[in-house]
């Protein structure tokens, strides 16, 4: 099985589709005009991801956060099955990313599938870890357990933690859509906040979307540190320590969660009992 040659493509450099078409032997750049390109007789999958599409185009919720790509697949999911089976089929997925339409793409290297939510009525959602060029990346699968260093063990634990939190975040975005209080809809700044903290949760609780709130940064910081909590009806509880700062922080007793799910009540109770500063 042949491959499209990436020997002339460097991570961090900017490329346009016409140039890539020329390098790869296409007569025009039109075969590369889609968001997902799966060249015939190749084990390569190429993603062309645009964060901010033009007004007339289909809107996708695509962005990069902490080394992970959060990406919505094609509108009709034509290549979903191929993408989901990429690791099983030993396909390599390459990422070209740009912030705005009608600009050139940054090549960010190879990405590894971490999690996905397959949807029938809207684009499926994927998380990819951006791992770059495999020539400079050590595969943890090649490390023997008896010679793993303490630092490597810590690195693996951190990687698994981030993957878990990435999956948690994508499920929270699906559950809430926007900030659970303010309706702010800027995914890059919204925080996937655990109600019962990660450190205190079981593995199941850590990935349970009902143990989470999607919050804007200020609200998230106050909630995470116990300066605010929420009643079972969703209304805010404000610590006495914030009396002087309430107005500056633009918070008050009128604030409430947009929804309170029954499955979240036990987590809210834990937060009120163990995290909230009265």
Tab-separated table of C-alpha atoms in Angstrom:
chain	number	residue	atom	x	y	z
A	1	UNK	CA	0.000	0.000	0.000
A	2	UNK	CA	1.492	3.320	-1.068
A	3	UNK	CA	1.686	6.479	1.001
A	4	UNK	CA	1.458	10.146	0.217
A	5	UNK	CA	4.963	11.461	0.802
A	6	UNK	CA	5.377	13.748	3.837
A	7	UNK	CA	9.163	14.013	3.567
A	8	UNK	CA	8.890	17.598	2.276
A	9	UNK	CA	6.226	18.599	4.822
A	10	UNK	CA	7.516	19.988	8.130
A	11	UNK	CA	5.651	20.292	11.408
A	12	UNK	CA	4.903	23.916	12.263
A	13	UNK	CA	5.183	25.139	8.676
A	14	UNK	CA	2.333	26.699	6.708
A	15	UNK	CA	0.938	25.092	3.550
A	16	UNK	CA	-1.830	25.789	1.088
A	17	UNK	CA	-3.829	23.130	-0.705
A	18	UNK	CA	-2.427	24.057	-4.173
A	19	UNK	CA	1.139	23.507	-2.952
A	20	UNK	CA	0.258	20.188	-1.306
A	21	UNK	CA	-1.528	19.034	-4.456
A	22	UNK	CA	1.598	19.743	-6.483
A	23	UNK	CA	3.875	17.919	-4.020
A	24	UNK	CA	1.582	14.908	-3.940
A	25	UNK	CA	1.108	14.699	-7.699
A	26	UNK	CA	-2.479	15.897	-8.078
A	27	UNK	CA	-3.391	17.839	-11.221
A	28	UNK	CA	-5.471	20.323	-9.192
A	29	UNK	CA	-6.074	21.015	-5.499
A	30	UNK	CA	-9.761	20.085	-5.700
A	31	UNK	CA	-9.230	16.508	-4.419
A	32	UNK	CA	-7.878	18.161	-1.250
A	33	UNK	CA	-10.769	20.606	-0.846
A	34	UNK	CA	-12.655	18.511	1.721
A	35	UNK	CA	-12.150	18.452	5.475
A	36	UNK	CA	-11.258	14.757	5.362
A	37	UNK	CA	-9.091	13.391	2.560
A	38	UNK	CA	-8.609	9.642	2.187
A	39	UNK	CA	-6.351	9.096	-0.863
A	40	UNK	CA	-6.958	5.933	-2.857
A	41	UNK	CA	-4.612	3.001	-2.180
A	42	UNK	CA	-3.103	4.778	0.821
A	43	UNK	CA	-2.981	4.222	4.567
A	44	UNK	CA	-3.050	7.969	5.186
A	45	UNK	CA	-6.000	10.031	6.429
A	46	UNK	CA	-5.566	13.789	6.142
A	47	UNK	CA	-7.619	16.246	8.169
A	48	UNK	CA	-7.954	19.843	7.018
A	49	UNK	CA	-9.496	21.533	10.043
A	50	UNK	CA	-10.703	25.134	10.138
A	51	UNK	CA	-11.659	26.661	13.466
A	52	UNK	CA	-13.622	29.609	12.070
A	53	UNK	CA	-15.441	28.890	8.807
A	54	UNK	CA	-16.902	31.478	6.478
A	55	UNK	CA	-20.419	32.684	7.251
A	56	UNK	CA	-22.083	30.729	4.436
A	57	UNK	CA	-20.398	27.433	5.335
A	58	UNK	CA	-21.568	24.749	7.759
A	59	UNK	CA	-20.534	25.666	11.299
A	60	UNK	CA	-18.358	23.159	13.150
A	61	UNK	CA	-17.146	23.283	16.736
A	62	UNK	CA	-13.424	22.667	16.110
A	63	UNK	CA	-10.599	23.809	18.365
A	64	UNK	CA	-7.338	22.816	20.059
A	65	UNK	CA	-6.982	22.721	23.840
A	66	UNK	CA	-3.950	21.565	25.876
A	67	UNK	CA	-2.458	19.443	23.114
A	68	UNK	CA	-5.729	17.861	22.028
A	69	UNK	CA	-7.851	18.514	18.961
A	70	UNK	CA	-11.608	18.623	19.511
A	71	UNK	CA	-13.120	18.035	16.092
A	72	UNK	CA	-16.564	17.531	14.618
A	73	UNK	CA	-16.597	15.127	11.677
A	74	UNK	CA	-18.212	15.585	8.310
A	75	UNK	CA	-21.827	16.731	8.191
A	76	UNK	CA	-23.108	13.386	6.857
A	77	UNK	CA	-20.436	11.281	8.538
A	78	UNK	CA	-19.167	9.792	5.285
A	79	UNK	CA	-15.705	8.959	6.619
A	80	UNK	CA	-16.653	8.298	10.243
A	81	UNK	CA	-16.197	4.534	9.992
A	82	UNK	CA	-12.763	4.871	8.362
A	83	UNK	CA	-11.632	7.368	11.005
A	84	UNK	CA	-12.960	5.325	13.927
A	85	UNK	CA	-11.173	2.222	12.627
A	86	UNK	CA	-7.926	4.078	11.869
A	87	UNK	CA	-5.811	2.434	14.566
A	88	UNK	CA	-7.232	-1.010	13.874
A	89	UNK	CA	-6.481	-0.580	10.160
A	90	UNK	CA	-3.067	0.965	10.913
A	91	UNK	CA	-4.000	4.181	9.113
A	92	UNK	CA	-1.997	7.289	9.969
A	93	UNK	CA	-3.945	10.513	10.559
A	94	UNK	CA	-2.269	13.829	9.696
A	95	UNK	CA	-3.534	17.218	10.847
A	96	UNK	CA	-3.498	20.497	8.950
A	97	UNK	CA	-5.079	23.258	11.057
A	98	UNK	CA	-5.939	26.904	10.527
A	99	UNK	CA	-7.769	29.454	12.636
A	100	UNK	CA	-9.718	31.125	9.844
A	101	UNK	CA	-11.041	30.286	6.393
A	102	UNK	CA	-9.171	31.407	3.255
A	103	UNK	CA	-5.811	31.247	5.033
A	104	UNK	CA	-3.150	28.575	4.749
A	105	UNK	CA	-2.878	25.600	7.102
A	106	UNK	CA	-0.293	24.808	9.758
A	107	UNK	CA	0.881	21.216	9.576
A	108	UNK	CA	0.730	19.905	13.150
A	109	UNK	CA	1.840	16.362	12.410
A	110	UNK	CA	0.280	13.051	13.325
A	111	UNK	CA	-2.696	12.813	15.665
A	112	UNK	CA	-3.862	9.827	17.678
A	113	UNK	CA	-7.576	9.081	18.239
A	114	UNK	CA	-8.488	9.215	21.927
A	115	UNK	CA	-12.278	9.283	22.098
A	116	UNK	CA	-15.327	9.791	19.932
A	117	UNK	CA	-19.094	10.189	20.172
A	118	UNK	CA	-20.809	8.833	17.053
A	119	UNK	CA	-23.976	10.746	16.158
A	120	UNK	CA	-26.588	9.902	13.559
A	121	UNK	CA	-28.390	13.255	13.305
A	122	UNK	CA	-25.386	15.586	13.492
A	123	UNK	CA	-21.604	15.437	13.012
A	124	UNK	CA	-19.818	12.936	15.213
A	125	UNK	CA	-17.347	14.371	17.730
A	126	UNK	CA	-13.741	13.246	18.086
A	127	UNK	CA	-10.799	13.945	20.385
A	128	UNK	CA	-7.267	13.529	19.019
A	129	UNK	CA	-4.004	13.777	20.881
A	130	UNK	CA	-1.504	15.792	18.840
A	131	UNK	CA	1.660	13.694	18.955
A	132	UNK	CA	3.636	15.214	16.088
A	133	UNK	CA	6.297	13.333	14.174
A	134	UNK	CA	6.607	9.698	15.349
A	135	UNK	CA	10.340	9.796	14.659
A	136	UNK	CA	10.689	12.029	17.733
A	137	UNK	CA	7.998	10.368	19.868
A	138	UNK	CA	8.669	7.400	22.148
A	139	UNK	CA	5.893	4.841	22.128
A	140	UNK	CA	5.057	3.748	25.679
A	141	UNK	CA	4.142	0.342	24.201
A	142	UNK	CA	7.838	-0.255	23.517
A	143	UNK	CA	8.902	0.344	27.123
A	144	UNK	CA	9.289	-2.775	29.253
A	145	UNK	CA	7.429	-2.564	32.599
A	146	UNK	CA	10.475	-3.565	34.653
A	147	UNK	CA	12.586	-0.680	33.372
A	148	UNK	CA	10.039	2.123	33.445
A	149	UNK	CA	11.529	5.046	35.331
A	150	UNK	CA	9.653	6.985	37.987
A	151	UNK	CA	9.544	9.958	35.635
A	152	UNK	CA	8.098	7.821	32.831
A	153	UNK	CA	5.472	6.393	35.189
A	154	UNK	CA	4.507	9.945	36.145
A	155	UNK	CA	4.372	10.953	32.479
A	156	UNK	CA	2.108	8.012	31.647
A	157	UNK	CA	-0.194	8.818	34.572
A	158	UNK	CA	-0.432	12.429	33.427
A	159	UNK	CA	-1.161	11.344	29.839
A	160	UNK	CA	-3.930	8.984	30.976
A	161	UNK	CA	-5.326	11.706	33.209
A	162	UNK	CA	-5.458	14.168	30.318
A	163	UNK	CA	-7.102	11.616	28.028
A	164	UNK	CA	-9.726	10.928	30.674
A	165	UNK	CA	-10.377	14.602	31.215
A	166	UNK	CA	-10.562	15.127	27.461
A	167	UNK	CA	-13.298	12.511	27.182
A	168	UNK	CA	-15.045	14.063	30.201
A	169	UNK	CA	-14.889	17.479	28.548
A	170	UNK	CA	-16.387	16.297	25.266
A	171	UNK	CA	-19.294	14.648	27.099
A	172	UNK	CA	-19.866	17.823	29.132
A	173	UNK	CA	-19.963	19.907	25.952
A	174	UNK	CA	-22.526	17.486	24.546
A	175	UNK	CA	-24.582	17.678	27.769
A	176	UNK	CA	-24.467	21.456	28.339
A	177	UNK	CA	-23.452	23.044	25.027
A	178	UNK	CA	-22.601	26.386	26.633
A	179	UNK	CA	-21.678	27.677	30.092
A	180	UNK	CA	-24.138	26.148	32.566
A	181	UNK	CA	-24.859	29.616	33.980
A	182	UNK	CA	-23.974	32.413	31.570
A	183	UNK	CA	-24.603	30.660	28.225
A	184	UNK	CA	-21.156	31.833	27.051
A	185	UNK	CA	-20.369	29.822	23.920
A	186	UNK	CA	-16.605	30.063	23.444
A	187	UNK	CA	-15.375	26.458	23.821
A	188	UNK	CA	-11.719	27.443	24.091
A	189	UNK	CA	-12.278	29.268	27.396
A	190	UNK	CA	-14.984	27.105	28.955
A	191	UNK	CA	-13.820	24.853	31.776
A	192	UNK	CA	-14.954	21.270	32.276
A	193	UNK	CA	-15.282	21.406	36.044
A	194	UNK	CA	-15.790	18.352	38.230
A	195	UNK	CA	-18.403	18.848	40.958
A	196	UNK	CA	-16.881	16.128	43.126
A	197	UNK	CA	-13.167	16.739	42.543
A	198	UNK	CA	-11.096	14.428	40.337
A	199	UNK	CA	-8.820	13.521	43.259
A	200	UNK	CA	-11.790	12.357	45.364
A	201	UNK	CA	-13.709	10.561	42.609
A	202	UNK	CA	-13.716	6.943	41.516
A	203	UNK	CA	-12.750	6.168	37.918
A	204	UNK	CA	-16.425	5.959	37.008
A	205	UNK	CA	-17.217	9.268	38.717
A	206	UNK	CA	-14.302	10.974	36.967
A	207	UNK	CA	-15.871	10.277	33.563
A	208	UNK	CA	-19.513	10.786	34.586
A	209	UNK	CA	-20.765	13.935	32.798
A	210	UNK	CA	-23.333	14.433	35.574
A	211	UNK	CA	-20.374	15.003	37.877
A	212	UNK	CA	-19.516	18.086	35.880
A	213	UNK	CA	-20.405	21.641	35.006
A	214	UNK	CA	-19.292	23.536	31.920
A	215	UNK	CA	-18.343	26.957	33.302
A	216	UNK	CA	-16.787	30.242	32.261
A	217	UNK	CA	-13.335	30.797	33.830
A	218	UNK	CA	-14.280	33.096	36.735
A	219	UNK	CA	-17.244	30.978	37.828
A	220	UNK	CA	-15.120	27.839	37.471
A	221	UNK	CA	-12.355	29.266	39.685
A	222	UNK	CA	-14.833	30.273	42.403
A	223	UNK	CA	-16.590	26.898	42.270
A	224	UNK	CA	-13.369	24.878	42.209
A	225	UNK	CA	-12.030	26.672	45.296
A	226	UNK	CA	-15.301	26.435	47.224
A	227	UNK	CA	-16.252	30.114	47.234
A	228	UNK	CA	-19.569	29.219	45.608
A	229	UNK	CA	-21.763	26.131	45.381
A	230	UNK	CA	-25.298	25.367	44.238
A	231	UNK	CA	-28.513	24.266	45.898
A	232	UNK	CA	-30.529	21.336	44.578
A	233	UNK	CA	-32.764	23.808	42.704
A	234	UNK	CA	-29.714	25.303	40.983
A	235	UNK	CA	-29.515	28.609	42.843
A	236	UNK	CA	-26.066	29.777	43.851
A	237	UNK	CA	-24.717	29.675	47.411
A	238	UNK	CA	-22.080	32.324	48.072
A	239	UNK	CA	-19.396	32.063	50.743
A	240	UNK	CA	-19.339	34.775	53.408
A	241	UNK	CA	-15.719	35.339	52.422
A	242	UNK	CA	-16.931	36.919	49.176
A	243	UNK	CA	-19.170	39.551	50.736
A	244	UNK	CA	-16.898	42.447	49.741
A	245	UNK	CA	-16.116	41.086	46.274
A	246	UNK	CA	-19.585	39.945	45.138
A	247	UNK	CA	-20.346	43.099	43.207
A	248	UNK	CA	-16.876	43.224	41.644
A	249	UNK	CA	-17.238	39.606	40.553
A	250	UNK	CA	-20.749	40.285	39.222
A	251	UNK	CA	-22.310	37.447	41.200
A	252	UNK	CA	-25.449	37.496	43.308
A	253	UNK	CA	-28.294	35.356	44.640
A	254	UNK	CA	-30.151	35.574	41.323
A	255	UNK	CA	-27.566	33.335	39.609
A	256	UNK	CA	-28.567	29.730	39.023
A	257	UNK	CA	-27.661	26.694	36.943
A	258	UNK	CA	-29.616	26.382	33.710
A	259	UNK	CA	-30.434	22.742	34.557
A	260	UNK	CA	-30.053	20.482	37.552
A	261	UNK	CA	-29.972	16.825	36.589
A	262	UNK	CA	-31.159	14.283	39.128
A	263	UNK	CA	-27.955	12.314	38.627
A	264	UNK	CA	-25.966	15.417	39.654
A	265	UNK	CA	-27.607	15.857	43.068
A	266	UNK	CA	-25.272	13.484	44.927
A	267	UNK	CA	-22.262	15.318	43.509
A	268	UNK	CA	-23.678	18.728	44.417
A	269	UNK	CA	-24.267	17.462	47.955
A	270	UNK	CA	-20.629	16.358	48.163
A	271	UNK	CA	-19.475	19.786	46.982
A	272	UNK	CA	-21.665	21.632	49.500
A	273	UNK	CA	-20.510	19.382	52.339
A	274	UNK	CA	-16.800	19.012	51.547
A	275	UNK	CA	-15.677	21.841	49.246
A	276	UNK	CA	-17.865	24.872	49.925
A	277	UNK	CA	-16.448	27.452	52.335
A	278	UNK	CA	-19.282	28.712	54.496
